Short mmCIF file of C-alpha atoms and ligand atoms in Angstrom, two decimals:
data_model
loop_
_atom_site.label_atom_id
_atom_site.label_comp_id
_atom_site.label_asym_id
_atom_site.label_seq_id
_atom_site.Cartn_x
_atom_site.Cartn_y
_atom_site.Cartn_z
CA UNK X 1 -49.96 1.29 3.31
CA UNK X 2 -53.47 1.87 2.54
CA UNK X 3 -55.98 1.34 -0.19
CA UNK X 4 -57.72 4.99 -1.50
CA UNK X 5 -60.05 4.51 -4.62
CA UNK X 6 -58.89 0.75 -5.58
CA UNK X 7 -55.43 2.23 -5.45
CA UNK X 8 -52.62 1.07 -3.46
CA UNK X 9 -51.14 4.35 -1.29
CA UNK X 10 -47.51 3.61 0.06
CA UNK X 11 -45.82 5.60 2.31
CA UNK X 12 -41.68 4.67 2.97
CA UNK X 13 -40.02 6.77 5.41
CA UNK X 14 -36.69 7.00 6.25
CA UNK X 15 -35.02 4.12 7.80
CA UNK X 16 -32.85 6.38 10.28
CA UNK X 17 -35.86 8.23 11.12
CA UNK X 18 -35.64 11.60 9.61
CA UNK X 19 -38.34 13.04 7.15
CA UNK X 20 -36.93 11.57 4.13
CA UNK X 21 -39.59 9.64 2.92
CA UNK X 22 -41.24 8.49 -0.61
CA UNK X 23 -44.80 8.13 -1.38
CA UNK X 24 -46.33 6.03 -3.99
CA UNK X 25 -49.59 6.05 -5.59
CA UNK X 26 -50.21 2.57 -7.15
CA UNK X 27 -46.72 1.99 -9.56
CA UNK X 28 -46.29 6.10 -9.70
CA UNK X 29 -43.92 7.61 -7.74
CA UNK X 30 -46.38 10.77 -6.30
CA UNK X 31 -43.68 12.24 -3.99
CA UNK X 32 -39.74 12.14 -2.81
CA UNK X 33 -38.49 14.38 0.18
CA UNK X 34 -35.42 14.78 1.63
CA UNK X 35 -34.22 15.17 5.42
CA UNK X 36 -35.37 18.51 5.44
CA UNK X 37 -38.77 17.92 4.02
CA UNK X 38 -38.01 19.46 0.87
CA UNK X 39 -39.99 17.83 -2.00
CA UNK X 40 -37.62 16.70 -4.89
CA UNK X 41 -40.18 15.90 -7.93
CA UNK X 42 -42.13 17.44 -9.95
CA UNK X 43 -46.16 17.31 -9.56
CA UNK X 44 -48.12 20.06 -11.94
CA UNK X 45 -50.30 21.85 -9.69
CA UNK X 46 -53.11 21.50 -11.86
CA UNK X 47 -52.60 17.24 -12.39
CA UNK X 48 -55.70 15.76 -11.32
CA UNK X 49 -56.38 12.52 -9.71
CA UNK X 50 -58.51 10.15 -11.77
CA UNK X 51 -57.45 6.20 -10.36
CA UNK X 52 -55.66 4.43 -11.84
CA UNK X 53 -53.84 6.98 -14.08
CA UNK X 54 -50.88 8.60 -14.00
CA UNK X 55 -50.89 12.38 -12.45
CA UNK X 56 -48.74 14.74 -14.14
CA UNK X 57 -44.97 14.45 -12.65
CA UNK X 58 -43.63 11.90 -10.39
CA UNK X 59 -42.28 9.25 -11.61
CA UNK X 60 -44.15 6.80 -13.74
CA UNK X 61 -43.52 3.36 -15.21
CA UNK X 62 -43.68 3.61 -18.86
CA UNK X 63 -44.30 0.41 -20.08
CA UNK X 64 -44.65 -1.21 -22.89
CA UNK X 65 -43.64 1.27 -25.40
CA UNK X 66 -42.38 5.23 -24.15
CA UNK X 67 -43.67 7.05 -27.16
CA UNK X 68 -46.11 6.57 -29.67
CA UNK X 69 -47.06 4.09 -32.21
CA UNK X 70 -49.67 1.99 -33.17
CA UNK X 71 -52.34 0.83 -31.32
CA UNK X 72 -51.14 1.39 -27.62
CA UNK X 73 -51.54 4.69 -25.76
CA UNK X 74 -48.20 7.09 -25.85
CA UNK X 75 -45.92 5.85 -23.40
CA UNK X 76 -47.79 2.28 -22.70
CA UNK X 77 -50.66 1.04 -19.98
CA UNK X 78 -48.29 0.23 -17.32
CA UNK X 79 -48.71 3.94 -15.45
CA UNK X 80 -52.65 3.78 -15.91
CA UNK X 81 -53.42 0.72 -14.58
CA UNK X 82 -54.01 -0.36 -10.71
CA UNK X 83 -50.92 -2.28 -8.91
CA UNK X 84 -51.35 -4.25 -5.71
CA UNK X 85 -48.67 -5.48 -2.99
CA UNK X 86 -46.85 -8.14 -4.15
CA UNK X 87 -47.80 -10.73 -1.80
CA UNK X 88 -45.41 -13.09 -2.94
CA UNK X 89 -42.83 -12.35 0.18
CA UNK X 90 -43.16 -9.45 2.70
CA UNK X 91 -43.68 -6.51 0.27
CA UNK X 92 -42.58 -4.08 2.83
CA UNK X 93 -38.57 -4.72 3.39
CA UNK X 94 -36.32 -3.09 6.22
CA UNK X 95 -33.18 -4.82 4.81
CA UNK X 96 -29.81 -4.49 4.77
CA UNK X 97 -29.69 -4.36 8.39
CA UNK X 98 -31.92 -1.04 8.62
CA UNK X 99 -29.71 0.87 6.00
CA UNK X 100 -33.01 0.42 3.40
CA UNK X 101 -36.50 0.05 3.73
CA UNK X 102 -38.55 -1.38 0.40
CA UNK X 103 -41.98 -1.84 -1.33
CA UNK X 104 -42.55 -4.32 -3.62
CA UNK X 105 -45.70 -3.64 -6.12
CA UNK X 106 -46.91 -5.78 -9.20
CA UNK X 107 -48.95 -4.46 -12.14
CA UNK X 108 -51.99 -6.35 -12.37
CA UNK X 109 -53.49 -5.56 -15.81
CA UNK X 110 -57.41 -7.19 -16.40
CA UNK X 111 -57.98 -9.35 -19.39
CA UNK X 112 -59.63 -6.07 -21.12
CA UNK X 113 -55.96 -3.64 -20.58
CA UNK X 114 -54.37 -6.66 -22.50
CA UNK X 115 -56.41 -6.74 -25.35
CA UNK X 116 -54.26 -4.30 -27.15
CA UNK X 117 -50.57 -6.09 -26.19
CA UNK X 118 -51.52 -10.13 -25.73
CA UNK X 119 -48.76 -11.20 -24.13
CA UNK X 120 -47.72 -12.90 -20.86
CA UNK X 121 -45.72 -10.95 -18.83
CA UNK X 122 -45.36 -10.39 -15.19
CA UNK X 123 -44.03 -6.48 -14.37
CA UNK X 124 -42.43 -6.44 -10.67
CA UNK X 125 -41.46 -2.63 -9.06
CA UNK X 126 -39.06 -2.71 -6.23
CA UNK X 127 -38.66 1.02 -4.62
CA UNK X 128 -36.18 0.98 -2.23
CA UNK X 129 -35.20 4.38 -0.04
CA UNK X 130 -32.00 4.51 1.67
CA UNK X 131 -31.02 5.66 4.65
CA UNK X 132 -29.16 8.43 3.31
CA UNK X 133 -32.15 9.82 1.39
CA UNK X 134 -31.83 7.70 -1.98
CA UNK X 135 -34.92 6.79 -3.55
CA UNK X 136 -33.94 3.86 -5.91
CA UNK X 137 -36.08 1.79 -8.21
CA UNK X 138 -35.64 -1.71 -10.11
CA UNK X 139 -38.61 -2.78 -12.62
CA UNK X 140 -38.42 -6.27 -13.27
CA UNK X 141 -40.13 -7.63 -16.37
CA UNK X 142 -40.77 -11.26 -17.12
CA UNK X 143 -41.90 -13.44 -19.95
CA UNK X 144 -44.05 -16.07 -18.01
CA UNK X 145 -44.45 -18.38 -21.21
CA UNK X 146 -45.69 -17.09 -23.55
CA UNK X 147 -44.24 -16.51 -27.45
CA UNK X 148 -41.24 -13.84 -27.60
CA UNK X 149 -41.84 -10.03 -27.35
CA UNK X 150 -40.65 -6.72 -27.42
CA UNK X 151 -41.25 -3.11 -25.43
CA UNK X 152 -39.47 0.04 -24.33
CA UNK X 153 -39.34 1.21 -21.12
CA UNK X 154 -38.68 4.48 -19.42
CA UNK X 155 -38.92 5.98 -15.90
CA UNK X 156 -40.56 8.84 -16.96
CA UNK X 157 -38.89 11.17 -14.03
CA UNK X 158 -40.25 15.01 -13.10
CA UNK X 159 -37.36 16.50 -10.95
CA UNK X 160 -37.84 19.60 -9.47
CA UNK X 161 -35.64 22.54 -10.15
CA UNK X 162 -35.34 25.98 -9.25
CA UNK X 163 -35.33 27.87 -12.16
CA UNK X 164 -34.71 25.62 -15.63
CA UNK X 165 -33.14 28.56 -17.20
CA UNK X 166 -30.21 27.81 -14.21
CA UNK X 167 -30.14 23.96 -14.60
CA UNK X 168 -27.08 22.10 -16.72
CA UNK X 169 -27.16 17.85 -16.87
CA UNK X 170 -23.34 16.80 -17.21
CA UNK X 171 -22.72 13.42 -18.72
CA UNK X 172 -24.89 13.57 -22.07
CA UNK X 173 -22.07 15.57 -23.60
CA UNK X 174 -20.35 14.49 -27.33
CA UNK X 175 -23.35 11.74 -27.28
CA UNK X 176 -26.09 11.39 -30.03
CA UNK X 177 -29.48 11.93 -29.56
CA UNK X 178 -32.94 11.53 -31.16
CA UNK X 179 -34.68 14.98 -31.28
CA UNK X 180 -38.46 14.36 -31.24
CA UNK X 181 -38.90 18.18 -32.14
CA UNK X 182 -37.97 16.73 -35.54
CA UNK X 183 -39.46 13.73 -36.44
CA UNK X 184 -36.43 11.85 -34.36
CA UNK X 185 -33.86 12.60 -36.72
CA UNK X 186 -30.07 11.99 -35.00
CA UNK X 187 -27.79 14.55 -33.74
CA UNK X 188 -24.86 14.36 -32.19
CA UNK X 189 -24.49 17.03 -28.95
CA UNK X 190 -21.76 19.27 -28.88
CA UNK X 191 -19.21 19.29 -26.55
CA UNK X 192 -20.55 21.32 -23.13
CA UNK X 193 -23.43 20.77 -20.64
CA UNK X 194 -26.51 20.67 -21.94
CA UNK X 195 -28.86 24.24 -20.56
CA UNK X 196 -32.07 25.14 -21.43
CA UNK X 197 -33.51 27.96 -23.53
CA UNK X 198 -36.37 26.48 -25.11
CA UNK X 199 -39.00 23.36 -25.96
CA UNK X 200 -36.44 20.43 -25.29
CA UNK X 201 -37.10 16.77 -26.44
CA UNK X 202 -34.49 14.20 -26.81
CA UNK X 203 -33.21 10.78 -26.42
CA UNK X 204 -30.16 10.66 -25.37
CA UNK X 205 -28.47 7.27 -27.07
CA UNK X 206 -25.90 4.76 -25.74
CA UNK X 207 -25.15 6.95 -22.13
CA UNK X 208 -23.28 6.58 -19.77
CA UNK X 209 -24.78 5.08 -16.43
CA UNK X 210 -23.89 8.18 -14.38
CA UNK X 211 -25.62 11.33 -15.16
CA UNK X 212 -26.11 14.89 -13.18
CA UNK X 213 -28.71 17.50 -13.49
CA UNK X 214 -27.12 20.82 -11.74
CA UNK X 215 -29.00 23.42 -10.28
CA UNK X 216 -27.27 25.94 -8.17
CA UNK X 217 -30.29 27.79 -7.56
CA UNK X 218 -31.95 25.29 -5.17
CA UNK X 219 -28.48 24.39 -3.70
CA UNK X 220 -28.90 20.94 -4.93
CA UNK X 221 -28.16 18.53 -7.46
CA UNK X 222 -29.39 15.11 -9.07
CA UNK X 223 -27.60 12.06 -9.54
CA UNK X 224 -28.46 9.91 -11.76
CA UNK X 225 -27.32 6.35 -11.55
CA UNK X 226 -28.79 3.51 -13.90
CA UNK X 227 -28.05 0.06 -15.27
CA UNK X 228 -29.96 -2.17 -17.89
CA UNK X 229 -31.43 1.57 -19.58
CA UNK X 230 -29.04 2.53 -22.03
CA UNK X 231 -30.69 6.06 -23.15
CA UNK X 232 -31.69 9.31 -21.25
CA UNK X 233 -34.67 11.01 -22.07
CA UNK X 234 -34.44 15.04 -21.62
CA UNK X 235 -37.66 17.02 -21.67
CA UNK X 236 -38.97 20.66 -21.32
CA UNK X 237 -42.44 21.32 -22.40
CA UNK X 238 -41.16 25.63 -22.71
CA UNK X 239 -43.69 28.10 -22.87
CA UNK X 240 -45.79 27.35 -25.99
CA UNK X 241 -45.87 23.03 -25.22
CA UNK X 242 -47.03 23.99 -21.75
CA UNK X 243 -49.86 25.82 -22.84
CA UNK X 244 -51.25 22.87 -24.45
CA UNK X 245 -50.90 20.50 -21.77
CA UNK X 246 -54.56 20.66 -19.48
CA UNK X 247 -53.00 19.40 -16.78
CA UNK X 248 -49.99 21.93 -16.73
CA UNK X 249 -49.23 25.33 -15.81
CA UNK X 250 -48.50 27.68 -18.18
CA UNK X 251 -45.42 29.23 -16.19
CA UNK X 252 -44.75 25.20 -14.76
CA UNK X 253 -41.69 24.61 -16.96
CA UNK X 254 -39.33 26.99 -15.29
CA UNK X 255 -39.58 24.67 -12.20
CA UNK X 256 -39.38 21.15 -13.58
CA UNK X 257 -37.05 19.01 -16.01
CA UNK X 258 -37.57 15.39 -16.76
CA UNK X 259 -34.89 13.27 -17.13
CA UNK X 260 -35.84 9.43 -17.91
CA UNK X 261 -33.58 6.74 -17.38
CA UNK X 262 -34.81 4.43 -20.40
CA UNK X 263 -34.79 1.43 -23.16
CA UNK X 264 -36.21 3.70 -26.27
CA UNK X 265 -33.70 3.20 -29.29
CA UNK X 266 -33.14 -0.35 -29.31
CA UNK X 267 -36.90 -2.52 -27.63
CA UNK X 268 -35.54 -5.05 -25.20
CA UNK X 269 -37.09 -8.39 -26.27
CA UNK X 270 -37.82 -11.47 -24.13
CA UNK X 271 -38.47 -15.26 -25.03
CA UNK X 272 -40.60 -17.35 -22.88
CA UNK X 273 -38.97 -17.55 -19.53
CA UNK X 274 -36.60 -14.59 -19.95
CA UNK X 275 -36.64 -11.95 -17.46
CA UNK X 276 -34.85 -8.06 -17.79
CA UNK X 277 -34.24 -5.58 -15.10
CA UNK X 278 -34.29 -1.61 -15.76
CA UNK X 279 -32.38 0.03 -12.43
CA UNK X 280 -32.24 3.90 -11.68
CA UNK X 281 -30.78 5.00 -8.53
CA UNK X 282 -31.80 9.29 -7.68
CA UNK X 283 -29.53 11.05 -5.29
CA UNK X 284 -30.23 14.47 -4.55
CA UNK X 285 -26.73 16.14 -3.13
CA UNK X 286 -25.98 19.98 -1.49
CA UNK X 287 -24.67 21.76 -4.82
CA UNK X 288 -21.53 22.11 -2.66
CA UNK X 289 -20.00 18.74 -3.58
CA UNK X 290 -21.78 17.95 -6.50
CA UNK X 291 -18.68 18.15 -8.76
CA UNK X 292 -17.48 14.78 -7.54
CA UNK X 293 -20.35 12.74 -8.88
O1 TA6 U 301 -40.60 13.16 -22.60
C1 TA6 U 301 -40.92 12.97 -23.88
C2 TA6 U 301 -42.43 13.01 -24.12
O2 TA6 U 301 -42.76 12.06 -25.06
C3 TA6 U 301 -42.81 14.40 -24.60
O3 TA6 U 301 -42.89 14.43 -25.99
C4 TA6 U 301 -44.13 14.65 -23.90
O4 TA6 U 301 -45.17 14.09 -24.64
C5 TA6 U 301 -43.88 13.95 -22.58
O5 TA6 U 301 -43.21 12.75 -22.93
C6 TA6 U 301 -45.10 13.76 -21.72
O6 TA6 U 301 -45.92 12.78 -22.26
P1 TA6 U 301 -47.37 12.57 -21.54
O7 TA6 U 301 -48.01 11.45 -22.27
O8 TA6 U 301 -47.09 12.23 -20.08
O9 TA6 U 301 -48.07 13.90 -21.63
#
């Protein structure tokens, strides 16, 4: 652990010693390796670092809204703000007997971030990674006391792929989704894997709690395990998105996908005292026996 710019830098590694480790920067997940020291997410080689905010990939807490409306910024204050430690027991956990080793962070927003959402809430990030290489991640969000409220929530979640013209998820099929290529309006997908051919933008509705993101290529494959996040967000910037984006490559998409475990259709809402949790467990398996997800 270790404080760089007012933000709190968190290194896990692997509780059976190998180089599987996960790094945090603040409540952003900046980095996840495997035993081999392969790098499994996303980071644009042209994000830039400017504390507290989110850098382009990773993983990142959005919270209180994912998306766009009204006075807050697109996808909530929760990934721009600083987190600390929380204190409140030891925030760094070898549990389970060795077979997981934790952080526990807690947003801490100032008066001023609130201004735009008044409401008191406390927002609690376990990351755990196991000893197997699993990087999993429970967001616990509490009314303290104040009156009732709503948000949606999303791990917004850069994995890295190969080549995204060579990546199918299985597990979204038949479902309906919101396409936000046009103005959200419902479709329902059709019956094989979803692949990628150009700008993709959707939310998936109502999924299952098991879904996997193939990519022969790289000789690996995602899954995606979640509970208390009923919808799946599926993003590709393509070619023409990606030149907009600052922070972005222009060639970038080919070698990233996100896939958000996440609350969007239905806002969860809380009364005073209420508390939800939003789980999403990433394992990253050898291609060879990634059928039996
Ligand atoms: O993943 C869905 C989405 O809302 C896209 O429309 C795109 O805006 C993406 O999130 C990234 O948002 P950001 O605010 O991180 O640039």
């Amino acid at each position: 652990v270790r404080d760089w710019n007012g933000v709190t830098q968190v290194v896990l590694r692997s509780p059976k010693g190998a180089s599987a480790r996960v790094s945090l920067h603040g409540g952003q997940v900046v980095s996840w390796k495997n035993d081999r020291g392969e790098e499994l997410l996303f980071t644009s080689s042209k994000a830039f670092f400017k504390p507290p905010n989110a850098t382009r990939g990773g993983i990142q807490m959005c919270f209180p809204q994912f998306g766009y409306s009204g006075t807050l910024e697109r996808h909530g204050f929760a990934r721009n703000l600083f987190w600390a430690l929380d204190d409140e027991h030891a925030p760094i956990n070898h549990n389970d007997n060795g077979s997981k080793v934790s952080v526990d962070l807690i947003l801490k927003p100032s008066e001023d971030d609130l201004k735009c959402w008044p409401h008191c809430f406390e927002f609690r990030l376990r990351v755990f990674l196991s000893k197997d290489g699993d990087l999993s991640l429970i967001s616990r969000i509490r009314n303290v006391n104040g009156k009732p409220f709503s948000f949606s929530f999303a791990y917004h979640t850069y994995l890295s792929v190969s080549d995204i013209s060579e990546v199918r998820i299985e597990g979204l099929e038949t479902l309906d989704y919101l396409d936000n290529l046009s103005h959200q309006e419902r479709f329902t997908e059709q019956g094989d894997a979803i692949t990628f051919e150009s700008e993709v933008d959707r939310v998936y509705v109502s999924s299952p709690n098991v879904v996997a993101v193939l990519d022969h290529e790289k000789k690996h494959s995602f899954v995606i395990r979640k509970e208390g996040l009923p919808d799946v967000v599926v993003w590709n910037p393509w070619e023409k998105k990606s030149r907009t984006m600052v922070d972005f490559g222009d060639e970038e998409y080919k070698q990233m996908l996100c896939v958000d475990a996440a609350a969007v259709e239905r806002a969860i809402t809380l009364k005073p005292g209420e508390e939800w949790t939003g789980k999403m467990e990433l394992s990253a398996v050898s291609s060879t026996n990634c059928s039996d997800h």
